[in-house]
Amino acid sequence: GAVVSQHPSWVICKSGTSVKIECRSLDFQATTMFWYRQFPKQSLMLMATSNEGSKATYEQGVEKDKFLINHASLTLSTLTVTSAHPEDSSFYICSARKPDRDTEAFFGQGTRLTVV
Amino acid sequence: LAKTTQPISMDSYEGQEVNITCSHNNIATNDYITWYQQFPSQGPRFIIQGYKTKVTNEVASLFIPADRKSSTLSLPRVSLSDTAVYYCLVAPYGGSQGNLIFGKGTKLSVKP
């Protein structure tokens, strides 16, 4: 079964509003989670690293004030897209790694964001 | 992190064996090779990982030559449900596994 769960699976919002996406590790604690964005027919692009109890680390070119990340607990990281615009429409995916299994990263099912 | 190069797309028919090769000429000594599968509108799913020689699990085999500059993912007897994008990634074991840099991947289309 899924070990990393995202919610919602899809969301439509109006331009200018904010949207929050949740990423949960279901049966393990994740001190670090990762957020990716994927545009149609393109590969995943790492946006930021979410660190429990501290500030997120953003990749170059990703606006930290626009994509707010909160990792308040060991099982939950949230990504808030603030003042969303149509160009923010994308597929957002989170991932985490089990502490005792270094062999693979577990990905959420993704969230399809459409800004109208 | 080492850059990888894969074919953009491949076509196959049901029941055939599919081999997808990935080049990673700049692989480092502590890098592992990992393959992920992604279906449309889903997150990637781990398939297999290896360091050298051959690794086999219930879904695939991974062949890595001695120089480790390439690797081949082998999918035996593919079915329509294997149609997906396959990503080859190279990264150090453990700590950086979550922070993965994805290349363009190989879009595999399986036909009846």
GROMACS .gro file of C-alpha atoms in nm:
model
  228
    1GLY     CA    1   0.000   0.000   0.000
    2ALA     CA    2   0.093   0.365  -0.026
    3VAL     CA    3   0.348   0.485   0.223
    4VAL     CA    4   0.340   0.848   0.118
    5SER     CA    5   0.004   1.011   0.065
    6GLN     CA    6  -0.081   1.346  -0.086
    7HIS     CA    7  -0.400   1.542  -0.053
    8PRO     CA    8  -0.581   1.656  -0.253
    9SER     CA    9  -0.525   1.454  -0.568
   10TRP     CA   10  -0.647   1.742  -0.776
   11VAL     CA   11  -0.756   2.097  -0.713
   12ILE     CA   12  -0.890   2.383  -0.920
   13CYS     CA   13  -0.853   2.733  -0.786
   14LYS     CA   14  -0.908   3.086  -0.902
   15SER     CA   15  -0.618   3.304  -0.995
   16GLY     CA   16  -0.493   3.502  -0.696
   17THR     CA   17  -0.599   3.251  -0.434
   18SER     CA   18  -0.377   3.019  -0.231
   19VAL     CA   19  -0.378   2.641  -0.231
   20LYS     CA   20  -0.236   2.404   0.027
   21ILE     CA   21  -0.114   2.056  -0.060
   22GLU     CA   22  -0.042   1.802   0.212
   23CYS     CA   23   0.213   1.524   0.205
   24ARG     CA   24   0.204   1.258   0.473
   25SER     CA   25   0.430   0.966   0.548
   26LEU     CA   26   0.187   0.699   0.659
   27ASP     CA   27   0.387   0.448   0.858
   28PHE     CA   28   0.721   0.609   0.918
   29GLN     CA   29   0.872   0.933   1.033
   30ALA     CA   30   1.033   1.149   0.772
   31THR     CA   31   1.264   1.425   0.888
   32THR     CA   32   1.308   1.525   0.527
   33MET     CA   33   1.058   1.539   0.245
   34PHE     CA   34   1.100   1.663  -0.107
   35TRP     CA   35   0.867   1.856  -0.335
   36TYR     CA   36   0.874   1.823  -0.711
   37ARG     CA   37   0.684   1.989  -0.992
   38GLN     CA   38   0.610   1.827  -1.324
   39PHE     CA   39   0.474   2.006  -1.628
   40PRO     CA   40   0.299   1.810  -1.904
   41LYS     CA   41   0.529   1.580  -2.098
   42GLN     CA   42   0.826   1.690  -1.891
   43SER     CA   43   1.031   1.534  -1.619
   44LEU     CA   44   1.011   1.598  -1.247
   45MET     CA   45   1.187   1.909  -1.127
   46LEU     CA   46   1.295   1.934  -0.766
   47MET     CA   47   1.152   2.246  -0.606
   48ALA     CA   48   1.257   2.224  -0.245
   49THR     CA   49   1.365   2.010   0.044
   50SER     CA   50   1.137   2.019   0.345
   51ASN     CA   51   1.310   1.980   0.679
   52GLU     CA   52   1.119   1.901   0.995
   53GLY     CA   53   1.154   2.177   1.248
   54SER     CA   54   1.356   2.407   1.028
   55LYS     CA   55   1.333   2.612   0.713
   56ALA     CA   56   1.296   2.449   0.377
   57THR     CA   57   1.576   2.457   0.125
   58TYR     CA   58   1.470   2.583  -0.215
   59GLU     CA   59   1.624   2.506  -0.551
   60GLN     CA   60   1.754   2.788  -0.759
   61GLY     CA   61   1.477   2.974  -0.935
   62VAL     CA   62   1.200   2.862  -0.699
   63GLU     CA   63   1.039   3.151  -0.513
   64LYS     CA   64   1.025   3.068  -0.144
   65ASP     CA   65   0.764   3.335  -0.077
   66LYS     CA   66   0.537   3.191  -0.339
   67PHE     CA   67   0.579   2.825  -0.251
   68LEU     CA   68   0.555   2.810   0.125
   69ILE     CA   69   0.667   2.486   0.283
   70ASN     CA   70   0.590   2.383   0.638
   71HIS     CA   71   0.719   2.062   0.793
   72ALA     CA   72   0.567   2.089   1.137
   73SER     CA   73   0.570   1.721   1.225
   74LEU     CA   74   0.766   1.411   1.136
   75THR     CA   75   0.482   1.282   0.920
   76LEU     CA   76   0.347   1.591   0.751
   77SER     CA   77   0.482   1.847   0.510
   78THR     CA   78   0.265   2.105   0.339
   79LEU     CA   79   0.321   2.309   0.026
   80THR     CA   80   0.118   2.625  -0.012
   81VAL     CA   81   0.105   2.791  -0.349
   82THR     CA   82   0.032   3.153  -0.269
   83SER     CA   83  -0.140   3.394  -0.505
   84ALA     CA   84  -0.162   3.123  -0.765
   85HIS     CA   85  -0.156   3.210  -1.133
   86PRO     CA   86  -0.231   2.999  -1.440
   87GLU     CA   87   0.140   2.939  -1.497
   88ASP     CA   88   0.151   2.761  -1.159
   89SER     CA   89  -0.079   2.495  -1.298
   90SER     CA   90   0.119   2.175  -1.277
   91PHE     CA   91   0.151   1.833  -1.118
   92TYR     CA   92   0.307   1.858  -0.772
   93ILE     CA   93   0.466   1.549  -0.619
   94CYS     CA   94   0.624   1.490  -0.282
   95SER     CA   95   0.862   1.216  -0.174
   96ALA     CA   96   1.018   1.082   0.141
   97ARG     CA   97   1.255   0.807   0.239
   98LYS     CA   98   1.211   0.557   0.517
   99PRO     CA   99   1.489   0.587   0.773
  100ASP     CA  100   1.560   0.215   0.770
  101ARG     CA  101   1.540   0.169   0.394
  102ASP     CA  102   1.795   0.357   0.197
  103THR     CA  103   1.720   0.176  -0.125
  104GLU     CA  104   1.433   0.382  -0.253
  105ALA     CA  105   1.239   0.703  -0.231
  106PHE     CA  106   0.863   0.682  -0.187
  107PHE     CA  107   0.650   0.923  -0.382
  108GLY     CA  108   0.304   1.050  -0.322
  109GLN     CA  109   0.038   1.007  -0.586
  110GLY     CA  110   0.074   1.369  -0.689
  111THR     CA  111  -0.157   1.668  -0.690
  112ARG     CA  112  -0.287   1.817  -1.012
  113LEU     CA  113  -0.325   2.192  -0.966
  114THR     CA  114  -0.523   2.391  -1.219
  115VAL     CA  115  -0.541   2.765  -1.177
  116VAL     CA  116  -0.818   2.935  -1.373
  117LEU     CA  117   2.497   1.408  -0.925
  118ALA     CA  118   2.584   1.219  -1.241
  119LYS     CA  119   2.389   1.302  -1.554
  120THR     CA  120   2.206   1.025  -1.731
  121THR     CA  121   2.107   0.975  -2.093
  122GLN     CA  122   1.826   0.749  -2.205
  123PRO     CA  123   1.632   0.701  -2.528
  124ILE     CA  124   1.333   0.932  -2.536
  125SER     CA  125   1.093   0.659  -2.637
  126MET     CA  126   1.063   0.290  -2.715
  127ASP     CA  127   0.790   0.076  -2.863
  128SER     CA  128   0.726  -0.288  -2.791
  129TYR     CA  129   0.459  -0.554  -2.816
  130GLU     CA  130   0.299  -0.757  -2.546
  131GLY     CA  131   0.500  -1.057  -2.440
  132GLN     CA  132   0.833  -0.922  -2.559
  133GLU     CA  133   1.135  -0.851  -2.347
  134VAL     CA  134   1.224  -0.484  -2.331
  135ASN     CA  135   1.569  -0.353  -2.256
  136ILE     CA  136   1.618   0.015  -2.179
  137THR     CA  137   1.976   0.134  -2.162
  138CYS     CA  138   2.095   0.433  -1.968
  139SER     CA  139   2.432   0.604  -2.001
  140HIS     CA  140   2.598   0.759  -1.700
  141ASN     CA  141   2.957   0.823  -1.797
  142ASN     CA  142   3.036   1.038  -1.495
  143ILE     CA  143   2.911   0.799  -1.230
  144ALA     CA  144   3.097   0.831  -0.902
  145THR     CA  145   3.237   0.551  -0.692
  146ASN     CA  146   2.966   0.586  -0.426
  147ASP     CA  147   2.678   0.624  -0.670
  148TYR     CA  148   2.404   0.367  -0.706
  149ILE     CA  149   2.181   0.325  -1.010
  150THR     CA  150   1.808   0.332  -0.953
  151TRP     CA  151   1.518   0.298  -1.192
  152TYR     CA  152   1.171   0.439  -1.138
  153GLN     CA  153   0.847   0.391  -1.328
  154GLN     CA  154   0.586   0.661  -1.369
  155PHE     CA  155   0.233   0.626  -1.501
  156PRO     CA  156   0.044   0.934  -1.618
  157SER     CA  157  -0.081   1.150  -1.331
  158GLN     CA  158   0.092   0.939  -1.069
  159GLY     CA  159   0.408   0.972  -0.868
  160PRO     CA  160   0.712   0.763  -0.965
  161ARG     CA  161   0.747   0.414  -0.828
  162PHE     CA  162   1.072   0.239  -0.744
  163ILE     CA  163   1.155  -0.053  -0.969
  164ILE     CA  164   1.508  -0.167  -0.897
  165GLN     CA  165   1.845  -0.051  -0.775
  166GLY     CA  166   2.199  -0.179  -0.820
  167TYR     CA  167   2.566  -0.099  -0.787
  168LYS     CA  168   2.734  -0.347  -1.018
  169THR     CA  169   2.683  -0.673  -1.209
  170LYS     CA  170   2.325  -0.795  -1.209
  171VAL     CA  171   2.028  -0.743  -0.984
  172THR     CA  172   1.694  -0.915  -1.026
  173ASN     CA  173   1.364  -0.877  -0.849
  174GLU     CA  174   1.008  -0.981  -0.915
  175VAL     CA  175   0.950  -0.718  -1.181
  176ALA     CA  176   1.280  -0.649  -1.356
  177SER     CA  177   1.649  -0.712  -1.394
  178LEU     CA  178   1.924  -0.457  -1.393
  179PHE     CA  179   2.249  -0.520  -1.574
  180ILE     CA  180   2.551  -0.308  -1.493
  181PRO     CA  181   2.884  -0.363  -1.672
  182ALA     CA  182   3.214  -0.354  -1.491
  183ASP     CA  183   3.288   0.008  -1.582
  184ARG     CA  184   2.942   0.114  -1.455
  185LYS     CA  185   2.916   0.379  -1.722
  186SER     CA  186   2.586   0.240  -1.837
  187SER     CA  187   2.307   0.019  -1.715
  188THR     CA  188   2.023  -0.173  -1.874
  189LEU     CA  189   1.681  -0.222  -1.731
  190SER     CA  190   1.526  -0.543  -1.856
  191LEU     CA  191   1.151  -0.599  -1.839
  192PRO     CA  192   1.056  -0.958  -1.921
  193ARG     CA  193   0.738  -1.027  -2.117
  194VAL     CA  194   0.589  -0.679  -2.103
  195SER     CA  195   0.216  -0.623  -2.096
  196LEU     CA  196   0.003  -0.323  -2.185
  197SER     CA  197   0.015  -0.213  -1.824
  198ASP     CA  198   0.390  -0.161  -1.851
  199THR     CA  199   0.331   0.140  -2.072
  200ALA     CA  200   0.490   0.418  -1.871
  201VAL     CA  201   0.788   0.648  -1.845
  202TYR     CA  202   1.101   0.488  -1.702
  203TYR     CA  203   1.363   0.700  -1.532
  204CYS     CA  204   1.723   0.605  -1.468
  205LEU     CA  205   1.883   0.791  -1.178
  206VAL     CA  206   2.231   0.790  -1.036
  207ALA     CA  207   2.289   0.912  -0.683
  208PRO     CA  208   2.484   0.832  -0.370
  209TYR     CA  209   2.331   0.562  -0.154
  210GLY     CA  210   2.116   0.669   0.138
  211GLY     CA  211   2.128   1.034   0.226
  212SER     CA  212   2.062   1.175  -0.117
  213GLN     CA  213   1.808   0.918  -0.225
  214GLY     CA  214   1.518   1.149  -0.163
  215ASN     CA  215   1.680   1.440  -0.339
  216LEU     CA  216   1.669   1.289  -0.683
  217ILE     CA  217   1.749   1.462  -1.008
  218PHE     CA  218   1.531   1.324  -1.282
  219GLY     CA  219   1.632   1.317  -1.645
  220LYS     CA  220   1.386   1.305  -1.931
  221GLY     CA  221   1.315   0.934  -1.897
  222THR     CA  222   1.213   0.679  -2.158
  223LYS     CA  223   0.853   0.658  -2.262
  224LEU     CA  224   0.775   0.293  -2.323
  225SER     CA  225   0.468   0.215  -2.530
  226VAL     CA  226   0.352  -0.146  -2.529
  227LYS     CA  227   0.116  -0.243  -2.806
  228PRO     CA  228  -0.117  -0.542  -2.827
   0.00000   0.00000   0.00000
